[in-house]
mmCIF file of C-alpha atoms and ligand atoms in Angstrom:
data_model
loop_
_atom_site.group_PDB
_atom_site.id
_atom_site.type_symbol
_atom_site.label_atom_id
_atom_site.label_comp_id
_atom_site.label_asym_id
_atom_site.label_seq_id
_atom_site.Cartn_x
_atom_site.Cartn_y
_atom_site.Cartn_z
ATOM 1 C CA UNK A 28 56.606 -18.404 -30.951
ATOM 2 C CA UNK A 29 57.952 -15.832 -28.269
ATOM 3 C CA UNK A 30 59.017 -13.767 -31.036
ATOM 4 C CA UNK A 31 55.894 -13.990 -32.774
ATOM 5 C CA UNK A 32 53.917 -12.864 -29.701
ATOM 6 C CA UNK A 33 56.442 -9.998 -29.357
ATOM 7 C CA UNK A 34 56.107 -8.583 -32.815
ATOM 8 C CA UNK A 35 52.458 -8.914 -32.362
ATOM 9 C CA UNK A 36 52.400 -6.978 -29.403
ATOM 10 C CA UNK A 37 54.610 -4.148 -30.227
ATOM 11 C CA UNK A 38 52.608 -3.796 -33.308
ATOM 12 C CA UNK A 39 49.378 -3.562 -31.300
ATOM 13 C CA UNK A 40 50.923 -1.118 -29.456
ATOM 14 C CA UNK A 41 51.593 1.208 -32.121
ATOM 15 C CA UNK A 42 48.370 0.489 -33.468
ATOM 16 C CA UNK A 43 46.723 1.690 -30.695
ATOM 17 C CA UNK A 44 49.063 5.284 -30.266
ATOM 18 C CA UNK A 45 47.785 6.428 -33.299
ATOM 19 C CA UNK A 46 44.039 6.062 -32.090
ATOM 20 C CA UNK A 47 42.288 8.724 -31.495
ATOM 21 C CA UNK A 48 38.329 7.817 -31.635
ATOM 22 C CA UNK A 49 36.209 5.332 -29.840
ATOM 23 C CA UNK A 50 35.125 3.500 -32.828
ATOM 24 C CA UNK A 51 38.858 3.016 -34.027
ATOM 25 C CA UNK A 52 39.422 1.669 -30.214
ATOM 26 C CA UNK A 53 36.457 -1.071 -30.352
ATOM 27 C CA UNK A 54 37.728 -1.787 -33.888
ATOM 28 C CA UNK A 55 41.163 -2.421 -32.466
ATOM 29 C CA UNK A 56 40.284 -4.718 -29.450
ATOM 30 C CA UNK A 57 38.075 -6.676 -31.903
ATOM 31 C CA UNK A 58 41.360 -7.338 -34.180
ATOM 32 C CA UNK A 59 43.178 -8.139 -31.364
ATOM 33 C CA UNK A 60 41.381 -8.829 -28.650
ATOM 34 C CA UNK A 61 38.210 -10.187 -29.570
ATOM 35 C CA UNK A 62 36.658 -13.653 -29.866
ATOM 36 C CA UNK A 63 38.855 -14.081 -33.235
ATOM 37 C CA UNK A 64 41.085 -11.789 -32.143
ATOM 38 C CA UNK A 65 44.839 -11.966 -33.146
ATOM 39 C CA UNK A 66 46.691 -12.545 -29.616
ATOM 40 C CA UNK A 67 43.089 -15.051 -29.091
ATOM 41 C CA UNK A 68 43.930 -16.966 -31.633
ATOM 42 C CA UNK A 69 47.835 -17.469 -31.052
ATOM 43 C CA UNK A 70 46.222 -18.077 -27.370
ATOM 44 C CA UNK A 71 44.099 -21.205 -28.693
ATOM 45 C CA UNK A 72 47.050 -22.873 -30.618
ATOM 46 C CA UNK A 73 49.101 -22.848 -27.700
ATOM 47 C CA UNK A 74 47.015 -26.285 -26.736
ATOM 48 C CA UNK A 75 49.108 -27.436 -30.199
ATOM 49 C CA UNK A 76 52.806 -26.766 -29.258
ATOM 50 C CA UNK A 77 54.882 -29.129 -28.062
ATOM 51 C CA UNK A 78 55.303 -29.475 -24.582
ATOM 52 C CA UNK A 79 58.250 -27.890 -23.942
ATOM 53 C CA UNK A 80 57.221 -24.644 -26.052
ATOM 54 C CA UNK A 81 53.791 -24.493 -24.875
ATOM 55 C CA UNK A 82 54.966 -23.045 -21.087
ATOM 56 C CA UNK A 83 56.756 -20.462 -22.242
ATOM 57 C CA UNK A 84 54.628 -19.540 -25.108
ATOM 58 C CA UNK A 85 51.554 -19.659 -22.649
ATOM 59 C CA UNK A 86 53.566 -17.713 -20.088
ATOM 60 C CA UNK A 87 54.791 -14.916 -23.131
ATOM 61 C CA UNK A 88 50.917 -14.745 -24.514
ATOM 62 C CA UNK A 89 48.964 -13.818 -20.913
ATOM 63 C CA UNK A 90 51.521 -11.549 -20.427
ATOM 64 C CA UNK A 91 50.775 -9.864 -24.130
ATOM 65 C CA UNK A 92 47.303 -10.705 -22.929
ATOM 66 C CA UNK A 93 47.659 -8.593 -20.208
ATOM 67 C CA UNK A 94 49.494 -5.732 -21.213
ATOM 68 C CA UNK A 95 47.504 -5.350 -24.152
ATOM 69 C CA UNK A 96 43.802 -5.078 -21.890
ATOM 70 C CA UNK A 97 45.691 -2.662 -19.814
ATOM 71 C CA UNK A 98 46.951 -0.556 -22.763
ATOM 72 C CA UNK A 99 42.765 -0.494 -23.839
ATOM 73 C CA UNK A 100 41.808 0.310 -20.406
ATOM 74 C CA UNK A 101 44.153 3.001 -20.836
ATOM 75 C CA UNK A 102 43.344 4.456 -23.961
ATOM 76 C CA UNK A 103 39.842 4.561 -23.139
ATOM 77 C CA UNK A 104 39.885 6.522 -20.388
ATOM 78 C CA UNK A 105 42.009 8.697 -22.432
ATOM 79 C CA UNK A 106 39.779 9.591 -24.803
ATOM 80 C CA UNK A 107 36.819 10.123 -22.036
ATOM 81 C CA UNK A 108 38.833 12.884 -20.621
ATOM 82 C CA UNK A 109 39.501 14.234 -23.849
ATOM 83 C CA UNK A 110 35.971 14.328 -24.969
ATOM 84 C CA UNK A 111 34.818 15.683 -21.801
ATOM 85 C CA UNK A 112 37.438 18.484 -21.631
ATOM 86 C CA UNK A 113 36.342 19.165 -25.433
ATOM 87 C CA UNK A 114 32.894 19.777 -23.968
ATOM 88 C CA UNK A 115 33.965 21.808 -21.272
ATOM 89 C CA UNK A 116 35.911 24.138 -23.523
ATOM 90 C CA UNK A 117 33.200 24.343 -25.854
ATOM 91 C CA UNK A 118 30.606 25.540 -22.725
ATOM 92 C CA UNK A 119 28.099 22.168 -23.534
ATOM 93 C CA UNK A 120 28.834 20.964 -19.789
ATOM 94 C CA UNK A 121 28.217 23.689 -16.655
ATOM 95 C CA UNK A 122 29.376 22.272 -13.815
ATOM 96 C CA UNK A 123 28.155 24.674 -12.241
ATOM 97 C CA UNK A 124 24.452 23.792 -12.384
ATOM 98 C CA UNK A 125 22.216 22.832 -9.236
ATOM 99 C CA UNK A 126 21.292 19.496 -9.619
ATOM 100 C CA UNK A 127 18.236 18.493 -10.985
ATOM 101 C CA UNK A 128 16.032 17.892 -7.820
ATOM 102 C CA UNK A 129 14.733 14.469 -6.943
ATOM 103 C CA UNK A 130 10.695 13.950 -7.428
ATOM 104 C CA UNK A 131 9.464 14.078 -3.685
ATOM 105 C CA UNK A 132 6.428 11.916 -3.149
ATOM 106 C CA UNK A 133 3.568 12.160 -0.703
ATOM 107 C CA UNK A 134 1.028 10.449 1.380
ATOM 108 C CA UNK A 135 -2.422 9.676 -0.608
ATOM 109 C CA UNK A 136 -4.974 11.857 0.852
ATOM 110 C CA UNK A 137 -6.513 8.598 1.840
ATOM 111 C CA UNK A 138 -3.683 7.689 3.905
ATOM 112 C CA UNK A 139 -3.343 11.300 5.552
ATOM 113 C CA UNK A 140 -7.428 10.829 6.807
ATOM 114 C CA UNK A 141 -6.877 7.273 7.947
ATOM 115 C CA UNK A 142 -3.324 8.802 9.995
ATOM 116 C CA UNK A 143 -5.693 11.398 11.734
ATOM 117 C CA UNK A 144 -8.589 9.188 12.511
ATOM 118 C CA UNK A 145 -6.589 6.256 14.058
ATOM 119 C CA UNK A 146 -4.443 9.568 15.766
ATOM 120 C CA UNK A 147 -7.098 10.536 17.436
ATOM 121 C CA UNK A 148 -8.331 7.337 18.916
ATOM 122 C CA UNK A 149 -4.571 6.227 20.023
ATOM 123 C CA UNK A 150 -4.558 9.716 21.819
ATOM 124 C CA UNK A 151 -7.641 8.359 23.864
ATOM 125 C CA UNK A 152 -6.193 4.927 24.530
ATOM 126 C CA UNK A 153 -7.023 2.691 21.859
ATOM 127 C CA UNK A 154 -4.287 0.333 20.687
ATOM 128 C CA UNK A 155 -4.062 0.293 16.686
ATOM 129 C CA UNK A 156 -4.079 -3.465 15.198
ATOM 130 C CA UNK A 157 -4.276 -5.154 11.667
ATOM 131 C CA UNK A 158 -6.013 -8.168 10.114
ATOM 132 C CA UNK A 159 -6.547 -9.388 7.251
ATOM 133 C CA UNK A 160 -8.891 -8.736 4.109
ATOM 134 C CA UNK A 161 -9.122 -12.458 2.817
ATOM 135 C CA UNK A 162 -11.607 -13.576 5.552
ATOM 136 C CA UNK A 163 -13.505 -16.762 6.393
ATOM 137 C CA UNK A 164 -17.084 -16.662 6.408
ATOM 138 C CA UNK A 165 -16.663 -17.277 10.072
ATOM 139 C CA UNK A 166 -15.442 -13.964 11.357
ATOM 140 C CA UNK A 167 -17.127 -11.908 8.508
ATOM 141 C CA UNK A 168 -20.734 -13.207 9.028
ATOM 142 C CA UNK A 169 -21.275 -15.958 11.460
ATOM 143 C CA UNK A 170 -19.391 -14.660 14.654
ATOM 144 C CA UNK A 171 -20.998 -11.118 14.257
ATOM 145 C CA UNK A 172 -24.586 -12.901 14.611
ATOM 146 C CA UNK A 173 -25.363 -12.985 10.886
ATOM 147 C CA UNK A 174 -26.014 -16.998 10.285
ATOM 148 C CA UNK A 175 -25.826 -18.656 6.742
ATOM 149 C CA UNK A 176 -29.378 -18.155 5.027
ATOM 150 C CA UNK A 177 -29.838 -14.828 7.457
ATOM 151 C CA UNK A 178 -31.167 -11.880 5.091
ATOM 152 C CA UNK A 179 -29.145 -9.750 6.700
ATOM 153 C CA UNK A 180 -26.104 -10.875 4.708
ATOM 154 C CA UNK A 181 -28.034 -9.176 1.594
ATOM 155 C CA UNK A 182 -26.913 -5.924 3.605
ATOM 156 C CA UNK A 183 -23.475 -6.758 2.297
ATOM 157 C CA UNK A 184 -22.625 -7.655 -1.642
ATOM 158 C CA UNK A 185 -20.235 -10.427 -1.199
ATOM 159 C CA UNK A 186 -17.023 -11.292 -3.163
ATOM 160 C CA UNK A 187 -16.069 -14.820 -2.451
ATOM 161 C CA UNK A 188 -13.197 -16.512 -2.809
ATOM 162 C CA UNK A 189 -14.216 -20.075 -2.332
ATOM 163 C CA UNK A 190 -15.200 -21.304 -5.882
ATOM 164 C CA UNK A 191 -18.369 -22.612 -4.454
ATOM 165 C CA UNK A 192 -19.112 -19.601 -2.628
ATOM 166 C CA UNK A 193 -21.176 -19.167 0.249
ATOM 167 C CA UNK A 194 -21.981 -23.141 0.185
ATOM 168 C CA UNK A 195 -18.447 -24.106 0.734
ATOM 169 C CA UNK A 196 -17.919 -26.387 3.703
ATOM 170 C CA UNK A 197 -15.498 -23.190 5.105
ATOM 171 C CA UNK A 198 -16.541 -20.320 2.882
ATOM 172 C CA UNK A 199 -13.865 -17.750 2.182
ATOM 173 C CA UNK A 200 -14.299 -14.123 0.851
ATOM 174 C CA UNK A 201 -12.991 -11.074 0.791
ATOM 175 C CA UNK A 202 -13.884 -9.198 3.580
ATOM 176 C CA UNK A 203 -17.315 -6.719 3.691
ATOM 177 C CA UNK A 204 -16.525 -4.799 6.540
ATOM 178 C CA UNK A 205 -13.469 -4.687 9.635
ATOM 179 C CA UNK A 206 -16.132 -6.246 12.068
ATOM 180 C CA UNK A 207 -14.287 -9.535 11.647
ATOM 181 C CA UNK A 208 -11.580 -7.615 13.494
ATOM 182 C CA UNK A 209 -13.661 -7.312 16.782
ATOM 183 C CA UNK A 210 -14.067 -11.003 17.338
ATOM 184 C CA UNK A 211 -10.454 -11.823 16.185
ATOM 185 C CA UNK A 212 -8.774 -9.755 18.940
ATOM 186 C CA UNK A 213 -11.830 -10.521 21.216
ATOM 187 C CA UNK A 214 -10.710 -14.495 20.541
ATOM 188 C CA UNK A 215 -7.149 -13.129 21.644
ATOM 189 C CA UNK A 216 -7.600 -10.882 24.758
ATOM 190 C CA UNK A 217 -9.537 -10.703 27.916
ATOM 191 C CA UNK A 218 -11.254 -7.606 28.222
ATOM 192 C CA UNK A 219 -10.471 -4.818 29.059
ATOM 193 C CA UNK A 220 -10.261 -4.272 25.334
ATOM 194 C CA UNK A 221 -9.870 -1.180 23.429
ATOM 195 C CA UNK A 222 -8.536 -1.297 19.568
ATOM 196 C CA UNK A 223 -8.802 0.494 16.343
ATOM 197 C CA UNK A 224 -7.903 -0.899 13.013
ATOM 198 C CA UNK A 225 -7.848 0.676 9.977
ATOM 199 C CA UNK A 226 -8.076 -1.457 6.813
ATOM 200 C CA UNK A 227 -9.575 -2.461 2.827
ATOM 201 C CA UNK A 228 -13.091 -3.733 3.025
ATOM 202 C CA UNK A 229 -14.836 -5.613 -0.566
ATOM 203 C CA UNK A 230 -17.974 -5.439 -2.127
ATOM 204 C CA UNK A 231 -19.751 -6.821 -5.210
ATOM 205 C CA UNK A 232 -21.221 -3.476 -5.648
ATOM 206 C CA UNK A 233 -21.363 -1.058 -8.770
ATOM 207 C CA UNK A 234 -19.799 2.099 -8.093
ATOM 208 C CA UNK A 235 -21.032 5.324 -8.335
ATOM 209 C CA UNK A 236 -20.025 8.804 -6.667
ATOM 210 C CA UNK A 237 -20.165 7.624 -3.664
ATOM 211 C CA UNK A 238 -19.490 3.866 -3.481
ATOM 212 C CA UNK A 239 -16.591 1.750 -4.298
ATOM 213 C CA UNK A 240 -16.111 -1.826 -4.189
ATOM 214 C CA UNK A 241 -12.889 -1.446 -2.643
ATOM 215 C CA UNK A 242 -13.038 1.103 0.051
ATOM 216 C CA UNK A 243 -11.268 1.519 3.406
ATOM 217 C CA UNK A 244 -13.070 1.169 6.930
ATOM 218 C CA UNK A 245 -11.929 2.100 10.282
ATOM 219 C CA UNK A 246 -13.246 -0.131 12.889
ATOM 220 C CA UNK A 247 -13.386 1.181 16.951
ATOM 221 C CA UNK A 248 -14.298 -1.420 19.743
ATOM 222 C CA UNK A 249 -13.906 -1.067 23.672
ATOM 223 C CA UNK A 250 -15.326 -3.602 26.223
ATOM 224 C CA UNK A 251 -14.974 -3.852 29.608
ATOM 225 C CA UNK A 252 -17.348 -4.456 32.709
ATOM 226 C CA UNK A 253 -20.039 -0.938 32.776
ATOM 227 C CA UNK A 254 -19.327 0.371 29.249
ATOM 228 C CA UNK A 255 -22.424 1.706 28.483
ATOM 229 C CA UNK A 256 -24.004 3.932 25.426
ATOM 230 C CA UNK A 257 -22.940 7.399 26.992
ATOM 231 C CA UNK A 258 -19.216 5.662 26.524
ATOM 232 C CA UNK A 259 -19.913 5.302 23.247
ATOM 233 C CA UNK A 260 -21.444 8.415 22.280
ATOM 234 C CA UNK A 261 -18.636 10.613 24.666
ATOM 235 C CA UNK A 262 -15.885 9.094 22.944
ATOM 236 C CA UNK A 263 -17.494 9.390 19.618
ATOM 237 C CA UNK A 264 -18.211 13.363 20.232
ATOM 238 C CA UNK A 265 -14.816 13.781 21.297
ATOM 239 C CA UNK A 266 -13.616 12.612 17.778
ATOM 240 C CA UNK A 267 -15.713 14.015 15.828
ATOM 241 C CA UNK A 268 -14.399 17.434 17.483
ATOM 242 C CA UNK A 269 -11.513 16.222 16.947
ATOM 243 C CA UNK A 270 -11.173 15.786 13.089
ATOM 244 C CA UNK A 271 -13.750 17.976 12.916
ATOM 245 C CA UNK A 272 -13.604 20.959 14.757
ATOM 246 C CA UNK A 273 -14.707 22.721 18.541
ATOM 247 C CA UNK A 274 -18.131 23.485 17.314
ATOM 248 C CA UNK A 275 -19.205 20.010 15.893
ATOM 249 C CA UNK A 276 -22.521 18.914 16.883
ATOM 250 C CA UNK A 277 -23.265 15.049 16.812
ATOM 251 C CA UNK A 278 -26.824 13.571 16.540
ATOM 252 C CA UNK A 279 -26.876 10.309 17.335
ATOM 253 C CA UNK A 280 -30.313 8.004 15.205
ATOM 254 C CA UNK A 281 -31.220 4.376 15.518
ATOM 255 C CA UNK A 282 -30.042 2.156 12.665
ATOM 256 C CA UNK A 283 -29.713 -2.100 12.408
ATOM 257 C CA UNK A 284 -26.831 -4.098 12.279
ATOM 258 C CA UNK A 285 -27.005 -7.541 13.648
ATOM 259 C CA UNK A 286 -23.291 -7.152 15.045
ATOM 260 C CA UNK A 287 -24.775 -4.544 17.787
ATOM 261 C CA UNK A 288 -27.761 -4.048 20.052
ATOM 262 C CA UNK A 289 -28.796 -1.060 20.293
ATOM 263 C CA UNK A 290 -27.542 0.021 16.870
ATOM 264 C CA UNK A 291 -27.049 3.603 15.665
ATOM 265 C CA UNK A 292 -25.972 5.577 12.732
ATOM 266 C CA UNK A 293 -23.865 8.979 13.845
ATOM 267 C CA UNK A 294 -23.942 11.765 11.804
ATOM 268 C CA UNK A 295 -21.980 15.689 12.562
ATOM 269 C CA UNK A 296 -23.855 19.046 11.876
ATOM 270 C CA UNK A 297 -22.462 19.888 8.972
ATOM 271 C CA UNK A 298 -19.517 21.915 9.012
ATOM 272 C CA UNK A 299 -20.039 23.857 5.605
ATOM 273 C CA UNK A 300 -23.191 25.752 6.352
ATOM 274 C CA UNK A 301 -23.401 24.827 10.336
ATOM 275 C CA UNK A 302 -26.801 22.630 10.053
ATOM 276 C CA UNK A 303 -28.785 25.450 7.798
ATOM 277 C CA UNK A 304 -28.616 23.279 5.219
ATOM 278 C CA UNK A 305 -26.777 23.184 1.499
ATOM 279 C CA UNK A 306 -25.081 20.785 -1.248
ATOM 280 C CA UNK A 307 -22.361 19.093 0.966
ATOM 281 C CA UNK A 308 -25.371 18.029 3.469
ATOM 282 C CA UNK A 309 -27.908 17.110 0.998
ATOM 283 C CA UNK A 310 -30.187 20.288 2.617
ATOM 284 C CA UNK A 311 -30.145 18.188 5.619
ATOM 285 C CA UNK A 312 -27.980 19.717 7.760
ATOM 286 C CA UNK A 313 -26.508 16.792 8.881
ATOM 287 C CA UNK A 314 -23.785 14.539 7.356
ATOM 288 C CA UNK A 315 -23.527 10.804 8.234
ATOM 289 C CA UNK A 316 -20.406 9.288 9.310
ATOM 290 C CA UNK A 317 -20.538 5.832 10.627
ATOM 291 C CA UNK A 318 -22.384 3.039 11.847
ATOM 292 C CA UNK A 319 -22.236 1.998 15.797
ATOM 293 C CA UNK A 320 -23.928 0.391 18.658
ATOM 294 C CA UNK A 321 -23.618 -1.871 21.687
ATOM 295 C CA UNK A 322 -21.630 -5.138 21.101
ATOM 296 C CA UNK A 323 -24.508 -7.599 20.963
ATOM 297 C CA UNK A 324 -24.735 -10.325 23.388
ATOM 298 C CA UNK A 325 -24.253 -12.928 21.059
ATOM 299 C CA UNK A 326 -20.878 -11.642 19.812
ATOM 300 C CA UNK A 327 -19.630 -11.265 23.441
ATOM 301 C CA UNK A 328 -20.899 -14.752 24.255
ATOM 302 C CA UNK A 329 -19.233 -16.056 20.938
ATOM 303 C CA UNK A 330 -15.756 -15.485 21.516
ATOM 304 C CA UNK A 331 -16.525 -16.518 25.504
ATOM 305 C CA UNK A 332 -17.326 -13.222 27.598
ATOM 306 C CA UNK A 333 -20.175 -13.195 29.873
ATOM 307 C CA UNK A 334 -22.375 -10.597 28.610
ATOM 308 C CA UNK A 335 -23.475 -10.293 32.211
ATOM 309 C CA UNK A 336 -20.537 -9.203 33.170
ATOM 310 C CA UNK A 337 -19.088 -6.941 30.199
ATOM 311 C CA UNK A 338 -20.270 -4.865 27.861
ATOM 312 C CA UNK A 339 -18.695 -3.128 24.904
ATOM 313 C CA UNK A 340 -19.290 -0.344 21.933
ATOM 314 C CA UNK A 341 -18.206 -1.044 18.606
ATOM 315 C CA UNK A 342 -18.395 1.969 15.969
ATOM 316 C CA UNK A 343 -17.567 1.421 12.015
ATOM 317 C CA UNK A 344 -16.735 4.724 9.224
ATOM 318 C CA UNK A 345 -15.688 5.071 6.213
ATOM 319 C CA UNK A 346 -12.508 6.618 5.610
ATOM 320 C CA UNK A 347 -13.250 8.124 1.971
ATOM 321 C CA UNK A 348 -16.355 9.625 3.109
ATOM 322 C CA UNK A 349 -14.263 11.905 5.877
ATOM 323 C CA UNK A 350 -11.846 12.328 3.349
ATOM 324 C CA UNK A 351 -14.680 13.718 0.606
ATOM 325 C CA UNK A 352 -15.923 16.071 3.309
ATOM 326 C CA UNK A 353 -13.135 17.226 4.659
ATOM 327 C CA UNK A 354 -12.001 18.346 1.360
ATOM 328 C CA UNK A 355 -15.402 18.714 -0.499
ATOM 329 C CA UNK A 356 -14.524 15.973 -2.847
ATOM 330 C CA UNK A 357 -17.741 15.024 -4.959
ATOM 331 C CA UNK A 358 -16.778 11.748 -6.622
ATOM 332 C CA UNK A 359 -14.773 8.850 -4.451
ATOM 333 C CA UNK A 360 -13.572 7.363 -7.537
ATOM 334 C CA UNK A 361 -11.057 10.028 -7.898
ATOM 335 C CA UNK A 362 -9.395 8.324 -4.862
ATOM 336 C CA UNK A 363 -8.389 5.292 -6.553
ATOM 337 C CA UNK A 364 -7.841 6.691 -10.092
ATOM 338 C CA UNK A 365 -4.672 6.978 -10.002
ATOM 339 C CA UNK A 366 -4.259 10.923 -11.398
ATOM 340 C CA UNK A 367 -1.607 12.862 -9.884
ATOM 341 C CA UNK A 368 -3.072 15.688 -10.814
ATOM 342 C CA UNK A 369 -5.866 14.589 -8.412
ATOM 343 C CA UNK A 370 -3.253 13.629 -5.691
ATOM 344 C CA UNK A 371 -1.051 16.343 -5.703
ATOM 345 C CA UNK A 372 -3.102 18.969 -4.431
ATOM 346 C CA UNK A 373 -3.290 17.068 -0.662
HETATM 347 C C1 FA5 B 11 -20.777 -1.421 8.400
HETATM 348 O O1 FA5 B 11 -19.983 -1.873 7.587
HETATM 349 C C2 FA5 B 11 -20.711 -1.773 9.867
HETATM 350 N N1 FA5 B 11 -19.672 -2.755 10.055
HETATM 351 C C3 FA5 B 11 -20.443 -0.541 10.705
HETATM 352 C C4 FA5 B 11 -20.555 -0.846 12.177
HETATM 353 C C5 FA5 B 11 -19.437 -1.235 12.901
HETATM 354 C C6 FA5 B 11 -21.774 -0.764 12.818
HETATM 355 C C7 FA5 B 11 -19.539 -1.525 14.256
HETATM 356 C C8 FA5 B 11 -21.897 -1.064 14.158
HETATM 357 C C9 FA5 B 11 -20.781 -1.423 14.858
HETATM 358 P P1 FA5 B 11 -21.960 0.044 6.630
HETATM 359 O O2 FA5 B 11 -22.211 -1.024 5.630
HETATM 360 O O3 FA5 B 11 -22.993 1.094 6.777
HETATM 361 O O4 FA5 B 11 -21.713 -0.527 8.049
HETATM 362 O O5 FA5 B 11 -20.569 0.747 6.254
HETATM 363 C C10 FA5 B 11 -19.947 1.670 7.124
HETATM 364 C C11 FA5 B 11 -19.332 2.795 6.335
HETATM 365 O O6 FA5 B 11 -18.453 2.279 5.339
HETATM 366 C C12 FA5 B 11 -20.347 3.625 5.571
HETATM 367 O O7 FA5 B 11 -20.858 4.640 6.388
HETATM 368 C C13 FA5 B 11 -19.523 4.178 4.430
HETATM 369 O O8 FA5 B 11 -18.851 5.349 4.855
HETATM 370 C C14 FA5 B 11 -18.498 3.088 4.198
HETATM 371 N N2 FA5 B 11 -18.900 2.308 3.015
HETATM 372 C C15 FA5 B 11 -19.751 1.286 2.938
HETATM 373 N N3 FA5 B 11 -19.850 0.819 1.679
HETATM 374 C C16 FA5 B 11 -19.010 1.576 0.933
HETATM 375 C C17 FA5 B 11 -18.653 1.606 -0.471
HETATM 376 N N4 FA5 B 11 -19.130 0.732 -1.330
HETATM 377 N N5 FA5 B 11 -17.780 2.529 -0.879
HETATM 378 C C18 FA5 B 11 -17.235 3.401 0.009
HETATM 379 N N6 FA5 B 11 -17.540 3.437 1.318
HETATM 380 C C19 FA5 B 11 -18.423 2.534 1.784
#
């Protein structure tokens, strides 16, 4: 049996000295090395030697085993050198070439807004928090002072996520707005308090050129004991000259939202024709930014401050809408469309 093994092997051997392409190779470890390989096979009957064979003709056959693999390892690295000198020589392969460079991404422009806006509250003390956009009914609705059956939920198209919608026994949706954020780190903290958060906001809504139904909002509240409306409107100017330049002016206009009492809308002169009036302004002059107001007392008493005792500004934008001015972007569906040609010019 020793023998046999021996003869097989040196015959192998030769075999494989004379090859001299990679298809020969793969044909030659599939004759002998393969599942019905040659040495395989005298491997297997092993099992049917005597005993006092089978050790050494076990011990004789891994070693042919062995040698054989190593001879293949070998020989294939042989031949990779040899093709790859061939292509050298023939001037296929410059190794001289730069490299080919690696495809740099970048921020969405979305993402570049929302890194200035929450910059530029941070710089004037507000801490920057999260939350999350599946949202009980609770913090969405109820807790900002907008009970079930209240029209005022009509103000905001609701996704739910509760299969029985707004009737479940603890309605969940997807969040309308980042309000919910204001009582959640109201629940958490005494005041002083003074956060931004930046986040996705849901509505059932059709979209057009200037509404999504996903869309981002960035949410500002401060409360403490003598906040009052010039608070709200200094710190508001300040960022709005901020993101938007020395010269901004801000006019400040009464709007509703049951969250806040008083409740205003702000809106910036317009920075494209300075208030004249032309297409980025609607002939207006103006340009609307975001909602805002006094925390109402409700809310403060809700979460257990004594609205004797503190008061608080909340202020709510949208993201896109700073974005689509900044860079006189008519449609905010090219946002979320997903065209690098779009994205690469931020
Ligand atoms: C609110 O959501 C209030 N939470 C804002 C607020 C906060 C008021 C705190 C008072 C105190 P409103 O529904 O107007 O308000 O939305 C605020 C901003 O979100 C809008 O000015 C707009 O820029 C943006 N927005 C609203 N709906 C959409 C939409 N479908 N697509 C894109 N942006 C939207």
């Amino acid at each position: 049996m020793a023998e046999d093994i021996a003869a097989l092997t040196a015959q192998a051997q030769q075999e494989l000295d004379n090859i001299a392409d990679e298809r020969a190779l793969e044909a030659w470890r599939v004759a002998y090395l393969g599942r019905s390989g040659r040495l395989t096979q005298v491997l297997r009957s092993i099992g049917t030697l005597p005993a006092e064979e089978r050790r050494t003709a076990g011990a004789a056959a891994n070693q042919a085993k062995g040698a054989l693999e190593a001879a293949l390892a070998g020989k294939e690295e042989a031949l990779r050198a040899r093709a790859l000198a061939r292509e050298a020589a023939g001037g296929a392969l410059d190794v001289t070439l730069p490299g080919r460079p690696v495809a740099l991404g970048r921020l969405h422009p979305i993402s570049q807004v929302l890194r200035e806006i929450l910059g530029a509250f941070a710089s004037m003390g507000f801490a920057v928090v999260e939350g999350p956009e599946v949202e009980w009914d609770y913090y969405n609705f109820e807790a900002l002072n907008i009970p079930r059956d209240h029209p005022a939920r009509d103000m905001w198209d609701t996704l739910w996520i509760s299969p029985e919608g707004p009737r479940a026994e603890r309605p969940m949706l997807l969040r309308t707005l980042t309000s919910p954020m204001q009582v959640r780190v109201m629940e958490k903290t005494r005041p002083p308090v003074r956060i931004v958060t930046a986040g996705k906001c849901y509505r059932y809504e059709a979209t057009d050129a200037t509404h999504e139904s996903m869309f981002y909002q960035v949410e500002g509240l401060a409360v403490d004991r003598g906040i009052s409306m010039a608070d709200l409107k200094g710190t508001l100017y300040e960022f709005a000259r901020r993101l938007f330049g020395e010269e901004r002016r801000v006019r400040f206009r009464c709007d509703y939202f049951p969250f806040v009492e008083p409740g205003a809308e702000m809106a910036i002169d317009c920075f494209n024709c300075a208030g004249a009036g032309c297409r980025t302004c609607g002939n207006s002059g103006w340009i609307e930014i975001l909602g805002a107001g006094m925390v109402h007392p409700n809310v403060l008493r809700g979460v257990g401050y004594d609205p004797e005792v503190y008061t608080g500004f909340a202020f709510g934008m949208g993201p896109e809408r700073v974005a689509m001015l900044r860079h006189g972007i008519d449609d905010i569906r090219l946002f979320y469309g997903n065209d690098l040609r779009f994205l690469r010019q931020f």
